Coordinates of C-alpha atoms and ligand atoms in Angstrom, one line a residue:
M1274 CA 20.1 13.9 11.9
L1275 CA 16.6 15.4 11.3
K1276 CA 17.9 17.3 8.3
K1277 CA 19.7 14.3 6.9
R1278 CA 16.5 12.2 7.3
N1279 CA 14.4 14.9 5.6
T1280 CA 16.9 15.1 2.8
V1281 CA 16.9 11.4 2.3
L1282 CA 13.1 11.3 2.4
L1283 CA 12.8 14.1 -0.1
F1284 CA 15.4 12.7 -2.4
G1285 CA 13.7 9.3 -2.3
I1286 CA 10.3 10.6 -3.0
V1287 CA 11.5 12.8 -5.9
S1288 CA 13.4 9.9 -7.4
I1289 CA 10.4 7.6 -7.2
I1290 CA 8.2 10.3 -8.8
I1291 CA 10.7 10.7 -11.6
L1292 CA 11.0 7.0 -12.0
I1293 CA 7.2 6.5 -12.2
S1294 CA 6.8 9.5 -14.6
V1295 CA 9.5 8.1 -16.9
Q1296 CA 7.9 4.6 -16.8
I1297 CA 4.5 6.2 -17.6
I1298 CA 6.0 8.1 -20.6
I1299 CA 7.7 4.9 -21.8
I1300 CA 4.5 2.8 -21.4
K1301 CA 2.4 5.4 -23.1
G1302 CA 4.9 5.5 -26.0
V1303 CA 4.9 1.7 -26.3
W1304 CA 1.1 1.6 -26.1
Q1305 CA 0.8 4.2 -28.9
Q1306 CA 3.2 2.4 -31.1
K1307 CA 1.4 -0.9 -30.6
D1308 CA -1.9 0.9 -31.3
E1309 CA -0.6 2.3 -34.5
M1310 CA 0.9 -1.0 -35.6
F1311 CA -2.4 -2.7 -34.8
N1312 CA -4.3 -0.3 -37.0
L1313 CA -1.8 -0.6 -39.8
R1314 CA -1.9 -4.3 -39.6
Y1315 CA -5.6 -4.5 -39.9
R1316 CA -5.8 -1.9 -42.5
L1317 CA -3.4 -4.0 -44.7
F1318 CA -5.3 -7.2 -43.9
S1319 CA -8.6 -5.5 -44.9
Q1320 CA -7.1 -4.4 -48.2
D1321 CA -5.9 -7.9 -48.8
A1322 CA -9.3 -9.2 -48.0
I1323 CA -11.0 -6.6 -50.4
S1324 CA -8.7 -7.5 -53.2
S1325 CA -9.2 -11.2 -52.6
M1326 CA -13.0 -10.7 -52.7
N1327 CA -12.6 -8.8 -56.0
R1328 CA -10.4 -11.6 -57.4
R1329 CA -12.4 -14.6 -56.2
L1330 CA -16.0 -13.4 -56.2
S1331 CA -15.7 -10.4 -58.7
T1332 CA -17.6 -8.2 -56.3
D1333 CA -16.9 -5.5 -53.7
G1334 CA -19.7 -6.8 -51.5
F1335 CA -22.2 -4.0 -52.4
D1336 CA -23.8 -5.4 -55.6
T1337 CA -27.1 -6.1 -54.0
V1338 CA -27.1 -2.7 -52.3
R1339 CA -26.6 -0.9 -55.6
F1340 CA -29.3 -3.0 -57.3
I1341 CA -31.9 -2.4 -54.5
L1342 CA -31.0 1.3 -54.3
N1343 CA -31.3 1.9 -58.0
G1344 CA -34.9 0.5 -58.1
Y1345 CA -35.8 2.3 -54.9
S1346 CA -34.4 5.6 -56.2
E1347 CA -36.5 5.5 -59.4
Q1348 CA -39.6 5.1 -57.3
A1349 CA -38.5 7.8 -54.8
I1350 CA -37.9 10.4 -57.6
I1351 CA -41.5 9.9 -58.7
E1352 CA -42.8 10.2 -55.1
L1353 CA -40.7 13.3 -54.4
S1354 CA -41.9 15.1 -57.5
A1355 CA -45.5 14.8 -56.4
I1356 CA -44.8 16.5 -53.1
K1357 CA -45.2 20.3 -53.0
N1358 CA -45.2 21.0 -49.3
D1359 CA -41.7 21.7 -47.8
S1360 CA -42.1 19.9 -44.6
A1361 CA -43.5 16.8 -46.3
L1362 CA -40.5 17.0 -48.6
A1363 CA -38.1 17.0 -45.7
A1364 CA -39.9 14.1 -44.1
K1365 CA -39.7 12.1 -47.3
K1366 CA -36.0 12.8 -47.7
K1367 CA -35.5 11.6 -44.1
E1368 CA -37.4 8.4 -45.0
I1369 CA -35.3 7.9 -48.1
L1370 CA -32.1 8.3 -46.1
T1371 CA -33.3 5.8 -43.5
F1372 CA -34.1 3.3 -46.2
V1373 CA -30.6 3.7 -47.7
Q1374 CA -29.0 3.2 -44.3
K1375 CA -31.0 0.1 -43.7
A1376 CA -30.3 -1.3 -47.1
L1377 CA -26.5 -0.7 -46.7
K1378 CA -26.6 -2.4 -43.3
Q1379 CA -28.6 -5.4 -44.3
E1380 CA -27.4 -6.1 -47.8
E1381 CA -23.7 -5.5 -47.8
D1382 CA -21.5 -8.6 -47.9
L1383 CA -18.1 -7.0 -47.1
S1384 CA -18.3 -7.3 -43.3
D1385 CA -18.9 -11.1 -43.5
Y1386 CA -16.2 -11.6 -46.0
L1387 CA -13.8 -9.6 -43.8
R1388 CA -14.7 -11.7 -40.8
N1389 CA -14.2 -14.9 -42.6
Y1390 CA -11.0 -13.8 -44.1
F1391 CA -9.6 -12.7 -40.7
G1392 CA -10.8 -15.9 -39.3
R1393 CA -8.9 -17.9 -41.9
Q1394 CA -5.8 -15.9 -41.2
G1395 CA -6.2 -16.7 -37.5
I1396 CA -6.3 -13.0 -36.5
E1397 CA -8.8 -11.1 -34.4
K1398 CA -12.2 -11.0 -36.1
N1399 CA -14.4 -9.5 -33.4
F1400 CA -15.1 -6.1 -34.8
N1401 CA -18.0 -3.7 -35.4
F1402 CA -18.6 -2.8 -39.0
K1403 CA -19.8 0.7 -39.6
I1404 CA -20.9 2.4 -42.8
V1405 CA -20.9 6.2 -42.9
I1406 CA -23.0 7.9 -45.6
N1407 CA -21.3 11.0 -46.7
R1408 CA -23.6 12.0 -49.5
F1409 CA -26.7 10.6 -51.2
E1410 CA -28.3 12.1 -54.3
L1411 CA -31.1 11.0 -56.5
I1412 CA -30.5 11.5 -60.2
D1413 CA -33.5 12.5 -62.3
N1414 CA -32.1 12.4 -65.9
D1415 CA -29.4 15.0 -65.5
T1416 CA -30.8 16.7 -62.5
R1417 CA -29.4 15.8 -59.1
I1418 CA -31.7 15.9 -56.1
P1419 CA -29.6 16.1 -52.9
I1420 CA -31.0 14.0 -50.1
Y1421 CA -28.2 14.1 -47.6
V1422 CA -24.7 15.6 -47.3
S1423 CA -22.7 15.0 -44.1
E1424 CA -21.2 18.1 -42.5
E1425 CA -17.7 16.8 -42.6
F1426 CA -18.0 15.7 -46.2
A1427 CA -19.5 19.0 -47.5
D1428 CA -16.1 20.5 -48.1
R1429 CA -14.2 17.4 -48.9
T1430 CA -13.4 16.1 -52.4
P1431 CA -15.4 12.9 -52.8
P1432 CA -13.6 9.7 -53.7
T1433 CA -13.6 8.6 -57.3
P1434 CA -15.3 5.2 -57.7
G1435 CA -13.1 2.3 -56.6
S1436 CA -10.3 4.6 -55.3
A1437 CA -8.3 4.0 -52.2
P1438 CA -9.6 5.4 -48.9
P1439 CA -8.7 9.1 -48.3
S1440 CA -7.1 8.6 -44.9
L1441 CA -5.7 5.6 -43.0
I1442 CA -7.5 6.0 -39.7
K1443 CA -10.4 8.2 -38.8
K1444 CA -8.9 10.8 -36.4
N1445 CA -9.4 10.5 -32.7
T1446 CA -11.4 7.3 -32.8
S1447 CA -10.5 3.6 -32.6
E1448 CA -12.1 3.1 -36.0
I1449 CA -10.0 1.9 -38.9
L1450 CA -11.1 3.0 -42.3
V1451 CA -11.1 0.1 -44.7
K1452 CA -13.0 1.5 -47.7
G1453 CA -14.1 4.8 -49.1
D1454 CA -16.2 4.6 -52.3
R1455 CA -18.7 6.2 -54.6
F1456 CA -21.5 4.2 -56.1
E1457 CA -23.1 5.7 -59.1
R1458 CA -26.1 4.4 -61.1
N1459 CA -28.7 5.9 -63.3
N1460 CA -30.9 7.0 -60.5
F1461 CA -28.6 7.7 -57.6
R1462 CA -25.1 8.6 -56.4
L1463 CA -23.8 7.5 -53.0
D1464 CA -20.5 8.3 -51.2
I1465 CA -19.7 6.0 -48.3
E1466 CA -16.9 5.1 -45.9
C1467 CA -16.6 1.7 -44.2
Y1468 CA -14.9 1.4 -40.8
I1469 CA -14.0 -1.5 -38.6
D1470 CA -13.8 -1.1 -34.9
F1471 CA -12.3 -3.8 -32.7
T1472 CA -14.0 -4.5 -29.5
N1473 CA -11.0 -6.4 -28.2
K1474 CA -8.4 -4.0 -29.4
Q1475 CA -7.3 -2.7 -25.9
K1476 CA -7.2 -6.3 -24.6
T1477 CA -5.0 -7.4 -27.5
I1478 CA -2.6 -4.5 -27.1
L1479 CA -2.6 -5.1 -23.3
K1480 CA -1.6 -8.7 -24.0
E1481 CA 1.2 -7.6 -26.3
T1482 CA 2.5 -5.0 -23.9
F1483 CA 2.0 -7.1 -20.8
T1484 CA 5.6 -8.0 -20.4
S1485 CA 6.8 -4.4 -20.5
L1486 CA 4.0 -3.3 -18.2
A1487 CA 4.7 -6.0 -15.7
L1488 CA 8.5 -5.3 -15.8
S1489 CA 7.8 -1.6 -15.3
G1490 CA 5.4 -2.2 -12.4
F1491 CA 7.8 -4.7 -10.9
S1492 CA 10.8 -2.3 -11.1
I1493 CA 8.7 0.5 -9.5
I1494 CA 7.6 -1.9 -6.7
V1495 CA 11.3 -2.9 -6.1
V1496 CA 12.5 0.6 -6.0
V1497 CA 9.7 1.7 -3.6
M1498 CA 10.4 -1.3 -1.4
I1499 CA 14.2 -0.6 -1.3
F1500 CA 13.4 3.0 -0.4
I1501 CA 11.0 2.0 2.4
I1502 CA 13.6 -0.5 3.8
A1503 CA 16.4 2.1 3.6
F1504 CA 14.2 4.8 5.2
R1505 CA 13.1 2.4 8.0
N1506 CA 16.8 1.5 8.6
L1507 CA 17.6 5.1 8.8
M1508 CA 14.8 5.7 11.3
E1509 CA 15.8 2.7 13.4
E1510 CA 19.4 3.9 13.4
K1511 CA 18.2 7.3 14.6
R1512 CA 16.1 5.7 17.3
L1513 CA 19.0 3.6 18.5
S1514 CA 21.4 6.6 18.5
D1515 CA 18.8 8.6 20.5
L1516 CA 18.4 5.7 22.9
K1517 CA 22.2 5.5 23.3
T1518 CA 22.4 9.3 24.0
D1519 CA 19.6 9.1 26.5
F1520 CA 21.1 6.1 28.2
I1521 CA 24.5 7.8 28.5
N1522 CA 22.8 10.8 30.1
N1523 CA 20.8 8.7 32.4
M1524 CA 23.7 6.5 33.3
T1525 CA 25.9 9.5 34.1
H1526 CA 23.1 10.9 36.3
E1527 CA 22.5 7.6 38.0
L1528 CA 26.2 7.0 38.7
K1529 CA 26.9 10.6 39.7
T1530 CA 24.3 10.6 42.5
P1531 CA 25.8 7.8 44.7
L1532 CA 29.3 8.9 43.8
S1533 CA 28.7 12.5 44.9
T1534 CA 27.0 11.3 48.1
I1535 CA 30.1 9.1 48.8
T1536 CA 32.4 12.1 48.1
V1537 CA 30.5 14.3 50.4
A1538 CA 30.4 11.6 53.1
G1539 CA 34.2 11.1 52.8
K1540 CA 34.7 14.9 53.3
T1541 CA 32.4 14.8 56.3
L1542 CA 34.5 12.1 57.9
E1543 CA 37.5 14.3 57.5
M1544 CA 35.9 17.0 59.7
P1545 CA 37.4 17.1 63.2
Q1546 CA 34.0 17.7 64.9
I1547 CA 32.6 14.5 63.2
R1548 CA 35.5 12.3 64.2
N1549 CA 34.7 12.7 67.8
N1550 CA 31.0 11.8 67.2
D1551 CA 30.7 8.0 67.0
S1552 CA 27.1 8.0 66.0
K1553 CA 27.7 10.5 63.1
I1554 CA 30.7 8.4 62.0
L1555 CA 28.5 5.2 62.0
E1556 CA 25.7 7.0 60.2
T1557 CA 28.1 8.3 57.5
A1558 CA 29.7 4.9 57.1
K1559 CA 26.3 3.4 56.6
L1560 CA 25.5 6.0 54.0
I1561 CA 28.7 5.2 52.2
G1562 CA 28.0 1.5 52.4
K1563 CA 24.5 2.0 51.1
Q1564 CA 25.6 4.1 48.2
S1565 CA 28.4 1.7 47.4
V1566 CA 25.9 -1.1 47.2
H1567 CA 23.7 1.0 44.9
L1568 CA 26.7 1.8 42.7
N1569 CA 27.6 -1.9 42.6
Q1570 CA 24.1 -2.8 41.7
L1571 CA 24.1 -0.3 38.8
I1572 CA 27.4 -1.6 37.5
N1573 CA 26.3 -5.2 37.8
M1574 CA 23.1 -4.5 36.0
I1575 CA 25.0 -3.1 33.0
L1576 CA 27.6 -5.9 33.1
E1577 CA 24.9 -8.5 33.3
I1578 CA 23.1 -7.1 30.3
S1579 CA 26.2 -7.1 28.2
M1580 CA 26.8 -10.7 29.3
W1581 CA 23.3 -11.6 28.2
E1582 CA 24.1 -10.2 24.8
R1583 CA 27.0 -12.5 24.4
T1584 CA 25.9 -15.7 26.1
Q1585 CA 22.6 -17.5 26.6
F1586 CA 20.5 -16.6 29.7
Q1587 CA 21.6 -19.1 32.4
L1588 CA 18.7 -20.0 34.7
D1589 CA 19.0 -22.0 37.8
K1590 CA 15.5 -23.3 37.9
K1591 CA 13.9 -25.0 40.9
T1592 CA 10.4 -26.2 41.4
I1593 CA 8.8 -23.6 43.6
E1594 CA 5.4 -23.0 45.0
I1595 CA 4.5 -19.9 43.2
E1596 CA 2.3 -18.3 45.9
E1597 CA 5.0 -18.6 48.5
I1598 CA 7.6 -16.8 46.4
M1599 CA 5.1 -14.1 45.5
N1600 CA 4.3 -13.5 49.2
D1601 CA 8.0 -13.4 50.0
V1602 CA 8.9 -10.8 47.3
V1603 CA 5.9 -8.6 48.1
D1604 CA 6.7 -8.7 51.9
S1605 CA 10.3 -7.8 51.3
F1606 CA 9.3 -5.0 48.9
K1607 CA 7.0 -3.7 51.6
S1608 CA 9.6 -3.9 54.3
G1609 CA 12.1 -2.2 52.0
G1610 CA 9.9 0.8 52.1
G1611 CA 7.7 0.4 49.1
D1612 CA 7.3 4.2 49.3
G1613 CA 4.1 3.9 51.2
A1614 CA 2.3 2.0 48.5
S1615 CA -0.7 0.0 49.5
I1616 CA -0.5 -3.4 47.9
N1617 CA -3.4 -5.8 47.6
Q1618 CA -2.8 -9.4 46.7
K1619 CA -5.3 -11.9 45.3
Y1620 CA -4.0 -15.3 44.4
N1621 CA -5.7 -18.3 43.0
F1622 CA -2.8 -20.5 42.0
N1623 CA -4.3 -23.8 43.2
D1624 CA -1.0 -24.7 44.8
A1625 CA 0.7 -24.7 41.4
K1626 CA 4.4 -25.5 41.5
V1627 CA 6.4 -23.8 38.8
D1628 CA 10.0 -24.3 37.6
L1629 CA 11.6 -20.9 38.3
D1630 CA 14.9 -19.2 38.9
A1631 CA 14.0 -17.6 42.2
V1632 CA 16.6 -14.9 41.9
Y1633 CA 15.6 -13.7 38.4
F1634 CA 11.9 -14.1 39.2
T1635 CA 12.4 -11.9 42.3
T1636 CA 14.1 -9.3 40.1
L1637 CA 11.2 -9.5 37.6
L1638 CA 8.6 -8.9 40.3
N1639 CA 10.6 -6.2 42.1
N1640 CA 11.1 -4.2 38.8
L1641 CA 7.3 -4.3 38.2
L1642 CA 6.6 -3.2 41.7
S1643 CA 9.2 -0.5 41.9
N1644 CA 8.0 0.9 38.5
A1645 CA 4.4 0.9 39.8
V1646 CA 5.6 3.2 42.6
K1647 CA 8.1 5.2 40.5
Y1648 CA 5.6 6.1 37.9
S1649 CA 2.8 7.2 40.2
D1650 CA 1.8 10.8 40.8
K1651 CA -0.4 10.0 43.8
Q1652 CA -0.5 7.5 46.7
P1653 CA 0.4 4.3 44.9
V1654 CA -2.2 1.5 45.0
I1655 CA -0.9 -1.8 43.6
D1656 CA -3.2 -4.8 42.9
I1657 CA -1.4 -8.0 42.3
E1658 CA -3.5 -10.8 41.0
G1659 CA -2.3 -14.4 40.3
F1660 CA -4.0 -17.4 38.8
T1661 CA -3.5 -20.4 36.6
Q1662 CA -5.1 -21.1 33.3
N1663 CA -4.3 -23.5 30.5
N1664 CA -1.0 -24.7 32.1
N1665 CA 0.1 -21.1 32.5
V1666 CA 0.7 -19.0 35.5
Y1667 CA -0.6 -15.4 35.1
I1668 CA 0.6 -12.6 37.3
K1669 CA -1.0 -9.2 36.9
V1670 CA 0.5 -6.1 38.5
A1671 CA -1.9 -3.2 38.2
D1672 CA -1.2 0.3 39.4
N1673 CA -3.0 3.6 39.6
G1674 CA 0.0 5.5 38.2
I1675 CA 0.5 7.9 35.3
G1676 CA -0.1 5.3 32.6
I1677 CA 1.7 4.8 29.3
N1678 CA 0.6 6.1 25.9
K1679 CA 0.0 3.7 22.9
I1680 CA 3.3 4.6 21.1
D1681 CA 5.4 4.2 24.2
Q1682 CA 3.7 0.9 25.0
K1683 CA 5.3 -0.6 21.8
H1684 CA 8.8 0.3 23.0
I1685 CA 9.0 0.1 26.8
F1686 CA 10.4 -3.4 26.8
D1687 CA 13.2 -2.3 24.5
K1688 CA 16.7 -1.9 26.0
F1689 CA 17.3 1.6 27.3
Y1690 CA 13.9 2.9 26.3
R1691 CA 12.4 5.4 28.6
A1692 CA 9.0 7.0 27.9
S1693 CA 8.6 10.7 27.8
T1694 CA 12.2 11.7 27.4
G1695 CA 11.2 15.3 28.2
N1696 CA 11.0 14.2 31.9
I1697 CA 14.0 12.2 31.7
H1698 CA 15.5 13.2 35.0
K1699 CA 12.3 13.6 37.0
V1700 CA 12.1 9.9 37.7
K1701 CA 15.4 8.0 37.9
G1702 CA 16.0 5.0 35.6
L1703 CA 18.1 3.6 32.9
G1704 CA 15.4 2.1 30.7
L1705 CA 16.5 -1.4 31.6
G1706 CA 13.9 -2.5 34.2
L1707 CA 11.2 -3.7 31.8
Y1708 CA 13.9 -5.0 29.3
Y1709 CA 15.0 -7.3 32.2
V1710 CA 11.4 -8.3 33.0
K1711 CA 10.8 -9.3 29.3
K1712 CA 14.1 -11.2 29.1
I1713 CA 13.5 -13.1 32.3
A1714 CA 9.9 -14.0 31.4
E1715 CA 11.1 -15.2 27.9
A1716 CA 13.9 -17.2 29.5
H1717 CA 11.2 -19.0 31.5
G1718 CA 9.3 -19.7 28.2
G1719 CA 6.8 -17.0 29.0
D1720 CA 6.1 -13.4 28.1
V1721 CA 5.0 -10.0 29.5
T1722 CA 2.4 -7.6 28.1
V1723 CA 1.1 -4.3 29.0
S1724 CA -2.2 -2.6 28.9
S1725 CA -2.4 1.0 29.9
K1726 CA -4.2 4.3 29.5
P1727 CA -2.4 7.6 30.3
G1728 CA -3.7 9.0 33.6
K1729 CA -5.5 5.8 34.4
G1730 CA -2.7 3.4 35.4
S1731 CA -1.1 0.3 33.9
I1732 CA -1.5 -3.4 34.1
F1733 CA 1.5 -5.6 33.4
T1734 CA 0.7 -9.3 32.8
V1735 CA 3.4 -11.9 33.1
T1736 CA 2.7 -15.4 31.7
I1737 CA 4.9 -18.3 32.6
P1738 CA 4.1 -21.9 31.5
F1739 CA 4.3 -24.7 34.0
Ligands
LIG144 P1 13.2 2.9 33.8 O1 12.2 2.8 34.8 O2 14.6 2.8 34.2 O3 13.0 4.1 32.9 P2 11.9 0.6 32.6 O4 12.4 -0.3 31.6 O5 11.6 0.0 33.9 O6 13.0 1.7 32.7 O7 10.7 1.3 32.1 C1 10.7 1.9 30.8 C2 9.7 3.0 30.7 O8 8.4 2.5 30.8 C3 9.8 4.0 31.8 O9 10.7 5.0 31.5 C4 8.4 4.5 32.0 O10 8.2 5.7 31.2 C5 7.6 3.4 31.5 N1 7.0 2.7 32.6 C6 7.4 1.5 33.2 N2 6.6 1.0 34.1 C7 5.6 2.0 34.2 C8 4.4 2.1 35.0 N3 4.1 1.2 35.9 N4 3.6 3.1 34.8 C9 3.9 4.1 33.9 N5 5.0 4.0 33.1 C10 5.8 3.0 33.3

């Protein structure tokens, strides 16, 4: 059984891991595809926008930039030629580059056109516009004065003016290249690349892939849930089968004891020396009688339980003064031996009268008392407390016994459950006593609970409404 359970567990976990991995791969693929489609779509939209700009406004959006830079370059060439010192030269070049960057940023008209165009098309227009300078040179007659060359660009063939961009998307970034161009005038030459980067790209893709994502997530949750339910059923099946095995063992043991006593007693009666001894015969007969009663009780208990399963609990309720019946049960428990337990009673029922089935209630209390004695490793001390509160009768039976651990506390009211199966035959029982107690309390509209600490004793609280 253990092997089977482990195999099922392992199989289930492996299947779930495979399922999740497959789903992740599929989702990643779908995401990538959507991402590429998004880039392609916007790349085409941007080219449409650029051609429309050319057609309608006869500009590429950089006319002002070119005009400003040409004038500025002429001036810069003069200023540069006057500088002799290397570091001052480098500083001047830096200053020139900063100016070019600023002019590009402030004076280009392409980004606004793109935004408007996208807006008119009803597509996403929230993007960052970025211009990368790849090379900037001043031209003094036929001499070129390099101001800046980007590292990446140094060994790349520059685009010819007005040509298509060299690559679709800049690698490893979310930026989409929309334009790569060379601007050349009398006094300067500038190579640039323009990128758009969508701030809401992930959100848009997420929206588009949401259905597949949700379906994948849902299917994973369903599979995990089915697995958990199946595994729990398997565990429950195992628990019930263990309980059944324990019960059969206990039952055999319980039935065997009185039966073997009766067998031995019968054999004793056959002995000639006993037959002449009246007192021995009487004693043996009494023993047989007592064991037969015990056997009968055991069989009745089992029969009764199987009857409860099939029919409703039939109570024969009568209005009873609760304190009276409590005293009666405790007295008869004491006179029946009570295994030397010292029992303290403290009642505060305020003469409450409760509708009870006296026979079942007696069984309930007797089971609690006999357990308090059975599960004690020292001289048993039992404190019974009774009181009324909010139209309920509370009966607490506290003992100084071995106590019950937290895990067992959850199951002790189950049919056939016995705590610490390792000690199964040390204390006799069938695991039915507390099941009875619970059933009887519930049949009266009440309940029973336990609070206990191993080694410290247990308190059973029965509540019955009145
Ligand atoms: P049984 O006594 O026949 O085993 P019960 O249903 O009466 O069956 O009790 C179920 C289990 O609960 C017992 O096996 C025992 O381990 C535990 N138990 C019940 N009452 C007590 C108690 N007063 N103190 C400690 N353990 C108890």
